[in-house]
Amino acid sequence: MNVLIIEDERTLALEIAEFLAKEGYLTEHAWKKASAEEKIFVNNYDFILLDLGLPDGNGFELLKQLRNLPDRDDAVIILTARDAINDRVNGLEEGADDYLPKPFALSELLARMHAITRRKHRLGKNKINLHEFVLDIENRTLSFNDQRIALTNKEFEILYYLTLNKNRVIPRTSLTEHVWGDILEINSDSNFINVHIKNLRKKLLPYSTVEWLETVRSVGYRINL
């Protein structure tokens, strides 16, 4: 999943990025409001971690701009000083999904991200039944009758994102952006997403049929549940 870290404390931002990368997240940075605006207006993110005190502007302005954009569902977690109660309240009223007072444990940040994902996608737990398979979000594994199936990080992310958007056709560009990051850096003519889907099917077929993982010709992919 794709995360934008908007934080001018570079040591903290890099610490968050390193931690989330180990958990399978793809991260981008913005140290200032101006660079954050450029990224937000071009790309969609699963999560935006937003520091309110930026050197060239107020994080509240970014939040308002984001919430005024059509068809956006980026989850926003505000990173704020522990005693800034008004900032927390104002951020939630402006549409933030959660806040985390500094200093914070990275494990708590991850837990809040998991909780937001479950809430947004109406998941009651960290495990999703995917026909005969079980997708474990927290441990990032896929299993069949308790037998673990070896997936690469990208294969897991593809399956996870399609599962979160079950019964919806996800365009190739949208899937690529959420799994690989900045859409401007991606060659739209590349067939690497098709290769990953093909490899994913090949790994699942020895265990069960996978007609539910559907290719919608010239558009994208869909998981039917």
JSON list of C-alpha atoms in Angstrom, two decimals, residues 44-221:
[
{"chain": "A", "resi": 44, "resn": "ASN", "atom": "CA", "xyz": [-3.77, 8.71, -4.79]},
{"chain": "A", "resi": 45, "resn": "TYR", "atom": "CA", "xyz": [-2.52, 7.27, -1.51]},
{"chain": "A", "resi": 46, "resn": "ASP", "atom": "CA", "xyz": [-3.81, 4.64, 0.85]},
{"chain": "A", "resi": 47, "resn": "PHE", "atom": "CA", "xyz": [-2.46, 6.67, 3.77]},
{"chain": "A", "resi": 48, "resn": "ILE", "atom": "CA", "xyz": [-1.22, 10.20, 4.29]},
{"chain": "A", "resi": 49, "resn": "LEU", "atom": "CA", "xyz": [0.71, 10.86, 7.50]},
{"chain": "A", "resi": 50, "resn": "LEU", "atom": "CA", "xyz": [0.37, 14.61, 7.98]},
{"chain": "A", "resi": 51, "resn": "ASP", "atom": "CA", "xyz": [2.42, 16.87, 10.22]},
{"chain": "A", "resi": 52, "resn": "LEU", "atom": "CA", "xyz": [0.51, 20.13, 10.76]},
{"chain": "A", "resi": 53, "resn": "GLY", "atom": "CA", "xyz": [3.52, 22.39, 11.34]},
{"chain": "A", "resi": 54, "resn": "LEU", "atom": "CA", "xyz": [5.24, 22.64, 7.96]},
{"chain": "A", "resi": 55, "resn": "PRO", "atom": "CA", "xyz": [7.94, 25.25, 7.20]},
{"chain": "A", "resi": 56, "resn": "ASP", "atom": "CA", "xyz": [6.05, 26.82, 4.28]},
{"chain": "A", "resi": 57, "resn": "GLY", "atom": "CA", "xyz": [2.44, 26.45, 5.34]},
{"chain": "A", "resi": 58, "resn": "ASN", "atom": "CA", "xyz": [-0.19, 24.86, 7.52]},
{"chain": "A", "resi": 59, "resn": "GLY", "atom": "CA", "xyz": [-1.07, 21.19, 7.30]},
{"chain": "A", "resi": 60, "resn": "PHE", "atom": "CA", "xyz": [-4.74, 22.07, 7.81]},
{"chain": "A", "resi": 61, "resn": "GLU", "atom": "CA", "xyz": [-4.73, 23.77, 4.42]},
{"chain": "A", "resi": 62, "resn": "LEU", "atom": "CA", "xyz": [-3.47, 20.57, 2.80]},
{"chain": "A", "resi": 63, "resn": "LEU", "atom": "CA", "xyz": [-6.17, 18.55, 4.53]},
{"chain": "A", "resi": 64, "resn": "LYS", "atom": "CA", "xyz": [-8.90, 20.92, 3.32]},
{"chain": "A", "resi": 65, "resn": "GLN", "atom": "CA", "xyz": [-7.56, 20.80, -0.23]},
{"chain": "A", "resi": 66, "resn": "LEU", "atom": "CA", "xyz": [-7.44, 17.01, -0.17]},
{"chain": "A", "resi": 67, "resn": "ARG", "atom": "CA", "xyz": [-11.01, 16.66, 1.12]},
{"chain": "A", "resi": 68, "resn": "ASN", "atom": "CA", "xyz": [-12.24, 19.01, -1.61]},
{"chain": "A", "resi": 69, "resn": "LEU", "atom": "CA", "xyz": [-10.80, 16.82, -4.36]},
{"chain": "A", "resi": 70, "resn": "PRO", "atom": "CA", "xyz": [-13.39, 14.56, -6.05]},
{"chain": "A", "resi": 71, "resn": "ASP", "atom": "CA", "xyz": [-13.27, 10.78, -5.76]},
{"chain": "A", "resi": 72, "resn": "ARG", "atom": "CA", "xyz": [-10.51, 10.69, -3.14]},
{"chain": "A", "resi": 73, "resn": "ASP", "atom": "CA", "xyz": [-10.44, 8.24, -0.27]},
{"chain": "A", "resi": 74, "resn": "ASP", "atom": "CA", "xyz": [-6.95, 8.71, 1.15]},
{"chain": "A", "resi": 75, "resn": "ALA", "atom": "CA", "xyz": [-6.84, 7.93, 4.87]},
{"chain": "A", "resi": 76, "resn": "VAL", "atom": "CA", "xyz": [-5.20, 10.77, 6.82]},
{"chain": "A", "resi": 77, "resn": "ILE", "atom": "CA", "xyz": [-3.47, 10.39, 10.18]},
{"chain": "A", "resi": 78, "resn": "ILE", "atom": "CA", "xyz": [-2.40, 13.66, 11.77]},
{"chain": "A", "resi": 79, "resn": "LEU", "atom": "CA", "xyz": [0.96, 13.69, 13.56]},
{"chain": "A", "resi": 80, "resn": "THR", "atom": "CA", "xyz": [0.85, 16.41, 16.19]},
{"chain": "A", "resi": 81, "resn": "ALA", "atom": "CA", "xyz": [2.34, 17.57, 19.48]},
{"chain": "A", "resi": 82, "resn": "ARG", "atom": "CA", "xyz": [0.95, 15.78, 22.52]},
{"chain": "A", "resi": 83, "resn": "ASP", "atom": "CA", "xyz": [-0.50, 18.95, 24.07]},
{"chain": "A", "resi": 84, "resn": "ALA", "atom": "CA", "xyz": [-2.05, 20.35, 20.86]},
{"chain": "A", "resi": 85, "resn": "ILE", "atom": "CA", "xyz": [-5.62, 19.34, 21.70]},
{"chain": "A", "resi": 86, "resn": "ASN", "atom": "CA", "xyz": [-7.19, 22.00, 19.48]},
{"chain": "A", "resi": 87, "resn": "ASP", "atom": "CA", "xyz": [-5.16, 20.75, 16.52]},
{"chain": "A", "resi": 88, "resn": "ARG", "atom": "CA", "xyz": [-6.43, 17.22, 17.09]},
{"chain": "A", "resi": 89, "resn": "VAL", "atom": "CA", "xyz": [-10.05, 18.35, 17.29]},
{"chain": "A", "resi": 90, "resn": "ASN", "atom": "CA", "xyz": [-9.78, 20.64, 14.27]},
{"chain": "A", "resi": 91, "resn": "GLY", "atom": "CA", "xyz": [-8.06, 17.93, 12.25]},
{"chain": "A", "resi": 92, "resn": "LEU", "atom": "CA", "xyz": [-10.81, 15.39, 12.93]},
{"chain": "A", "resi": 93, "resn": "GLU", "atom": "CA", "xyz": [-13.47, 17.97, 12.09]},
{"chain": "A", "resi": 94, "resn": "GLU", "atom": "CA", "xyz": [-11.71, 18.73, 8.80]},
{"chain": "A", "resi": 95, "resn": "GLY", "atom": "CA", "xyz": [-11.85, 15.07, 7.81]},
{"chain": "A", "resi": 96, "resn": "ALA", "atom": "CA", "xyz": [-8.78, 13.35, 9.25]},
{"chain": "A", "resi": 97, "resn": "ASP", "atom": "CA", "xyz": [-9.29, 9.68, 10.07]},
{"chain": "A", "resi": 98, "resn": "ASP", "atom": "CA", "xyz": [-7.16, 9.66, 13.20]},
{"chain": "A", "resi": 99, "resn": "TYR", "atom": "CA", "xyz": [-4.38, 11.50, 15.02]},
{"chain": "A", "resi": 100, "resn": "LEU", "atom": "CA", "xyz": [-1.24, 10.38, 16.76]},
{"chain": "A", "resi": 101, "resn": "PRO", "atom": "CA", "xyz": [0.46, 12.64, 19.34]},
{"chain": "A", "resi": 102, "resn": "LYS", "atom": "CA", "xyz": [4.25, 12.92, 19.21]},
{"chain": "A", "resi": 103, "resn": "PRO", "atom": "CA", "xyz": [6.33, 11.15, 20.39]},
{"chain": "A", "resi": 104, "resn": "PHE", "atom": "CA", "xyz": [4.70, 7.87, 19.42]},
{"chain": "A", "resi": 105, "resn": "ALA", "atom": "CA", "xyz": [5.67, 4.24, 19.06]},
{"chain": "A", "resi": 106, "resn": "LEU", "atom": "CA", "xyz": [5.88, 3.03, 15.47]},
{"chain": "A", "resi": 107, "resn": "SER", "atom": "CA", "xyz": [3.99, -0.11, 16.47]},
{"chain": "A", "resi": 108, "resn": "GLU", "atom": "CA", "xyz": [1.05, 2.10, 17.52]},
{"chain": "A", "resi": 109, "resn": "LEU", "atom": "CA", "xyz": [1.14, 3.89, 14.17]},
{"chain": "A", "resi": 110, "resn": "LEU", "atom": "CA", "xyz": [0.94, 0.54, 12.38]},
{"chain": "A", "resi": 111, "resn": "ALA", "atom": "CA", "xyz": [-1.91, -0.63, 14.63]},
{"chain": "A", "resi": 112, "resn": "ARG", "atom": "CA", "xyz": [-3.89, 2.53, 13.87]},
{"chain": "A", "resi": 113, "resn": "MET", "atom": "CA", "xyz": [-3.30, 2.05, 10.14]},
{"chain": "A", "resi": 114, "resn": "HIS", "atom": "CA", "xyz": [-4.59, -1.53, 10.41]},
{"chain": "A", "resi": 115, "resn": "ALA", "atom": "CA", "xyz": [-7.63, -0.31, 12.36]},
{"chain": "A", "resi": 116, "resn": "ILE", "atom": "CA", "xyz": [-8.45, 2.33, 9.73]},
{"chain": "A", "resi": 117, "resn": "THR", "atom": "CA", "xyz": [-8.15, -0.27, 6.97]},
{"chain": "A", "resi": 118, "resn": "ARG", "atom": "CA", "xyz": [-10.55, -2.61, 8.78]},
{"chain": "A", "resi": 119, "resn": "ARG", "atom": "CA", "xyz": [-13.01, 0.21, 9.43]},
{"chain": "A", "resi": 120, "resn": "LYS", "atom": "CA", "xyz": [-12.95, 1.64, 5.91]},
{"chain": "A", "resi": 121, "resn": "HIS", "atom": "CA", "xyz": [-13.41, -1.75, 4.30]},
{"chain": "A", "resi": 122, "resn": "ARG", "atom": "CA", "xyz": [-15.78, -3.12, 6.93]},
{"chain": "A", "resi": 123, "resn": "LEU", "atom": "CA", "xyz": [-13.39, -5.84, 8.02]},
{"chain": "A", "resi": 124, "resn": "GLY", "atom": "CA", "xyz": [-14.06, -7.25, 11.45]},
{"chain": "A", "resi": 125, "resn": "LYS", "atom": "CA", "xyz": [-10.65, -8.89, 11.80]},
{"chain": "A", "resi": 126, "resn": "ASN", "atom": "CA", "xyz": [-7.20, -9.14, 10.29]},
{"chain": "A", "resi": 127, "resn": "LYS", "atom": "CA", "xyz": [-7.99, -12.29, 8.31]},
{"chain": "A", "resi": 128, "resn": "ILE", "atom": "CA", "xyz": [-10.09, -12.34, 5.14]},
{"chain": "A", "resi": 129, "resn": "ASN", "atom": "CA", "xyz": [-11.63, -15.47, 3.68]},
{"chain": "A", "resi": 130, "resn": "LEU", "atom": "CA", "xyz": [-10.85, -15.45, -0.02]},
{"chain": "A", "resi": 131, "resn": "HIS", "atom": "CA", "xyz": [-12.90, -18.41, -1.24]},
{"chain": "A", "resi": 132, "resn": "GLU", "atom": "CA", "xyz": [-10.86, -21.44, -0.10]},
{"chain": "A", "resi": 133, "resn": "PHE", "atom": "CA", "xyz": [-7.89, -19.24, 0.82]},
{"chain": "A", "resi": 134, "resn": "VAL", "atom": "CA", "xyz": [-7.23, -17.09, 3.90]},
{"chain": "A", "resi": 135, "resn": "LEU", "atom": "CA", "xyz": [-5.50, -13.73, 3.58]},
{"chain": "A", "resi": 136, "resn": "ASP", "atom": "CA", "xyz": [-3.80, -12.64, 6.81]},
{"chain": "A", "resi": 137, "resn": "ILE", "atom": "CA", "xyz": [-3.35, -8.87, 6.69]},
{"chain": "A", "resi": 138, "resn": "GLU", "atom": "CA", "xyz": [-1.29, -8.46, 9.83]},
{"chain": "A", "resi": 139, "resn": "ASN", "atom": "CA", "xyz": [1.20, -11.22, 9.01]},
{"chain": "A", "resi": 140, "resn": "ARG", "atom": "CA", "xyz": [1.01, -10.60, 5.25]},
{"chain": "A", "resi": 141, "resn": "THR", "atom": "CA", "xyz": [0.47, -14.25, 4.37]},
{"chain": "A", "resi": 142, "resn": "LEU", "atom": "CA", "xyz": [-1.86, -16.34, 2.24]},
{"chain": "A", "resi": 143, "resn": "SER", "atom": "CA", "xyz": [-2.79, -19.88, 3.22]},
{"chain": "A", "resi": 144, "resn": "PHE", "atom": "CA", "xyz": [-4.87, -22.81, 2.03]},
{"chain": "A", "resi": 145, "resn": "ASN", "atom": "CA", "xyz": [-6.02, -25.28, 4.71]},
{"chain": "A", "resi": 146, "resn": "ASP", "atom": "CA", "xyz": [-3.37, -23.84, 7.03]},
{"chain": "A", "resi": 147, "resn": "GLN", "atom": "CA", "xyz": [-0.69, -24.39, 4.40]},
{"chain": "A", "resi": 148, "resn": "ARG", "atom": "CA", "xyz": [1.15, -21.18, 3.67]},
{"chain": "A", "resi": 149, "resn": "ILE", "atom": "CA", "xyz": [1.62, -20.16, 0.04]},
{"chain": "A", "resi": 150, "resn": "ALA", "atom": "CA", "xyz": [4.82, -18.27, -0.72]},
{"chain": "A", "resi": 151, "resn": "LEU", "atom": "CA", "xyz": [4.02, -14.90, -2.28]},
{"chain": "A", "resi": 152, "resn": "THR", "atom": "CA", "xyz": [6.31, -12.01, -3.10]},
{"chain": "A", "resi": 153, "resn": "ASN", "atom": "CA", "xyz": [5.53, -8.64, -1.51]},
{"chain": "A", "resi": 154, "resn": "LYS", "atom": "CA", "xyz": [4.10, -7.36, -4.77]},
{"chain": "A", "resi": 155, "resn": "GLU", "atom": "CA", "xyz": [1.91, -10.44, -5.27]},
{"chain": "A", "resi": 156, "resn": "PHE", "atom": "CA", "xyz": [0.54, -10.05, -1.76]},
{"chain": "A", "resi": 157, "resn": "GLU", "atom": "CA", "xyz": [-0.16, -6.35, -2.31]},
{"chain": "A", "resi": 158, "resn": "ILE", "atom": "CA", "xyz": [-1.98, -7.04, -5.58]},
{"chain": "A", "resi": 159, "resn": "LEU", "atom": "CA", "xyz": [-4.15, -9.70, -3.96]},
{"chain": "A", "resi": 160, "resn": "TYR", "atom": "CA", "xyz": [-4.74, -7.57, -0.86]},
{"chain": "A", "resi": 161, "resn": "TYR", "atom": "CA", "xyz": [-5.75, -4.45, -2.80]},
{"chain": "A", "resi": 162, "resn": "LEU", "atom": "CA", "xyz": [-8.07, -6.35, -5.13]},
{"chain": "A", "resi": 163, "resn": "THR", "atom": "CA", "xyz": [-9.63, -8.09, -2.11]},
{"chain": "A", "resi": 164, "resn": "LEU", "atom": "CA", "xyz": [-10.26, -4.78, -0.34]},
{"chain": "A", "resi": 165, "resn": "ASN", "atom": "CA", "xyz": [-12.05, -3.68, -3.51]},
{"chain": "A", "resi": 166, "resn": "LYS", "atom": "CA", "xyz": [-13.87, -6.97, -4.07]},
{"chain": "A", "resi": 167, "resn": "ASN", "atom": "CA", "xyz": [-16.49, -7.15, -6.83]},
{"chain": "A", "resi": 168, "resn": "ARG", "atom": "CA", "xyz": [-15.17, -3.90, -8.35]},
{"chain": "A", "resi": 169, "resn": "VAL", "atom": "CA", "xyz": [-13.16, -3.64, -11.54]},
{"chain": "A", "resi": 170, "resn": "ILE", "atom": "CA", "xyz": [-9.84, -2.00, -10.67]},
{"chain": "A", "resi": 171, "resn": "PRO", "atom": "CA", "xyz": [-8.13, -0.38, -13.67]},
{"chain": "A", "resi": 172, "resn": "ARG", "atom": "CA", "xyz": [-4.58, -1.47, -14.36]},
{"chain": "A", "resi": 173, "resn": "THR", "atom": "CA", "xyz": [-3.30, 2.06, -13.74]},
{"chain": "A", "resi": 174, "resn": "SER", "atom": "CA", "xyz": [-5.01, 2.29, -10.33]},
{"chain": "A", "resi": 175, "resn": "LEU", "atom": "CA", "xyz": [-3.69, -1.11, -9.25]},
{"chain": "A", "resi": 176, "resn": "THR", "atom": "CA", "xyz": [-0.21, -0.25, -10.46]},
{"chain": "A", "resi": 177, "resn": "GLU", "atom": "CA", "xyz": [-0.21, 3.10, -8.65]},
{"chain": "A", "resi": 178, "resn": "HIS", "atom": "CA", "xyz": [-1.28, 1.59, -5.33]},
{"chain": "A", "resi": 179, "resn": "VAL", "atom": "CA", "xyz": [1.29, -1.20, -5.50]},
{"chain": "A", "resi": 180, "resn": "TRP", "atom": "CA", "xyz": [4.24, 0.53, -7.17]},
{"chain": "A", "resi": 181, "resn": "GLY", "atom": "CA", "xyz": [3.78, 4.19, -6.24]},
{"chain": "A", "resi": 182, "resn": "ASP", "atom": "CA", "xyz": [4.13, 7.36, -8.29]},
{"chain": "A", "resi": 183, "resn": "ILE", "atom": "CA", "xyz": [2.13, 6.87, -11.48]},
{"chain": "A", "resi": 184, "resn": "LEU", "atom": "CA", "xyz": [4.29, 9.43, -13.30]},
{"chain": "A", "resi": 185, "resn": "GLU", "atom": "CA", "xyz": [7.29, 7.11, -12.98]},
{"chain": "A", "resi": 186, "resn": "ILE", "atom": "CA", "xyz": [5.45, 4.14, -14.45]},
{"chain": "A", "resi": 187, "resn": "ASN", "atom": "CA", "xyz": [5.49, 3.19, -18.11]},
{"chain": "A", "resi": 188, "resn": "SER", "atom": "CA", "xyz": [1.79, 2.76, -18.90]},
{"chain": "A", "resi": 189, "resn": "ASP", "atom": "CA", "xyz": [2.67, 0.50, -21.82]},
{"chain": "A", "resi": 190, "resn": "SER", "atom": "CA", "xyz": [4.46, -1.99, -19.62]},
{"chain": "A", "resi": 191, "resn": "ASN", "atom": "CA", "xyz": [2.89, -5.41, -19.12]},
{"chain": "A", "resi": 192, "resn": "PHE", "atom": "CA", "xyz": [4.57, -6.12, -15.77]},
{"chain": "A", "resi": 193, "resn": "ILE", "atom": "CA", "xyz": [1.23, -6.02, -13.91]},
{"chain": "A", "resi": 194, "resn": "ASN", "atom": "CA", "xyz": [-0.04, -8.75, -16.25]},
{"chain": "A", "resi": 195, "resn": "VAL", "atom": "CA", "xyz": [3.05, -10.81, -15.48]},
{"chain": "A", "resi": 196, "resn": "HIS", "atom": "CA", "xyz": [2.46, -10.52, -11.73]},
{"chain": "A", "resi": 197, "resn": "ILE", "atom": "CA", "xyz": [-1.20, -11.55, -12.10]},
{"chain": "A", "resi": 198, "resn": "LYS", "atom": "CA", "xyz": [-0.14, -14.52, -14.24]},
{"chain": "A", "resi": 199, "resn": "ASN", "atom": "CA", "xyz": [2.44, -15.60, -11.64]},
{"chain": "A", "resi": 200, "resn": "LEU", "atom": "CA", "xyz": [-0.12, -15.18, -8.86]},
{"chain": "A", "resi": 201, "resn": "ARG", "atom": "CA", "xyz": [-2.61, -17.45, -10.64]},
{"chain": "A", "resi": 202, "resn": "LYS", "atom": "CA", "xyz": [0.12, -20.02, -11.23]},
{"chain": "A", "resi": 203, "resn": "LYS", "atom": "CA", "xyz": [0.85, -20.17, -7.49]},
{"chain": "A", "resi": 204, "resn": "LEU", "atom": "CA", "xyz": [-2.84, -20.54, -6.55]},
{"chain": "A", "resi": 205, "resn": "LEU", "atom": "CA", "xyz": [-3.91, -23.08, -9.17]},
{"chain": "A", "resi": 206, "resn": "PRO", "atom": "CA", "xyz": [-2.28, -26.13, -7.51]},
{"chain": "A", "resi": 207, "resn": "TYR", "atom": "CA", "xyz": [-4.60, -25.59, -4.55]},
{"chain": "A", "resi": 208, "resn": "SER", "atom": "CA", "xyz": [-7.89, -24.54, -6.15]},
{"chain": "A", "resi": 209, "resn": "THR", "atom": "CA", "xyz": [-9.48, -22.99, -9.20]},
{"chain": "A", "resi": 210, "resn": "VAL", "atom": "CA", "xyz": [-9.15, -19.21, -9.40]},
{"chain": "A", "resi": 211, "resn": "GLU", "atom": "CA", "xyz": [-11.93, -18.12, -11.75]},
{"chain": "A", "resi": 212, "resn": "TRP", "atom": "CA", "xyz": [-12.77, -15.51, -9.11]},
{"chain": "A", "resi": 213, "resn": "LEU", "atom": "CA", "xyz": [-9.57, -13.64, -10.01]},
{"chain": "A", "resi": 214, "resn": "GLU", "atom": "CA", "xyz": [-10.90, -12.11, -13.20]},
{"chain": "A", "resi": 215, "resn": "THR", "atom": "CA", "xyz": [-9.16, -10.20, -15.96]},
{"chain": "A", "resi": 216, "resn": "VAL", "atom": "CA", "xyz": [-11.49, -7.60, -17.47]},
{"chain": "A", "resi": 217, "resn": "ARG", "atom": "CA", "xyz": [-10.16, -7.20, -20.98]},
{"chain": "A", "resi": 218, "resn": "SER", "atom": "CA", "xyz": [-8.67, -3.79, -21.79]},
{"chain": "A", "resi": 219, "resn": "VAL", "atom": "CA", "xyz": [-9.68, -2.43, -18.38]},
{"chain": "A", "resi": 220, "resn": "GLY", "atom": "CA", "xyz": [-8.18, -4.17, -15.36]},
{"chain": "A", "resi": 221, "resn": "TYR", "atom": "CA", "xyz": [-8.86, -6.86, -12.79]}
]
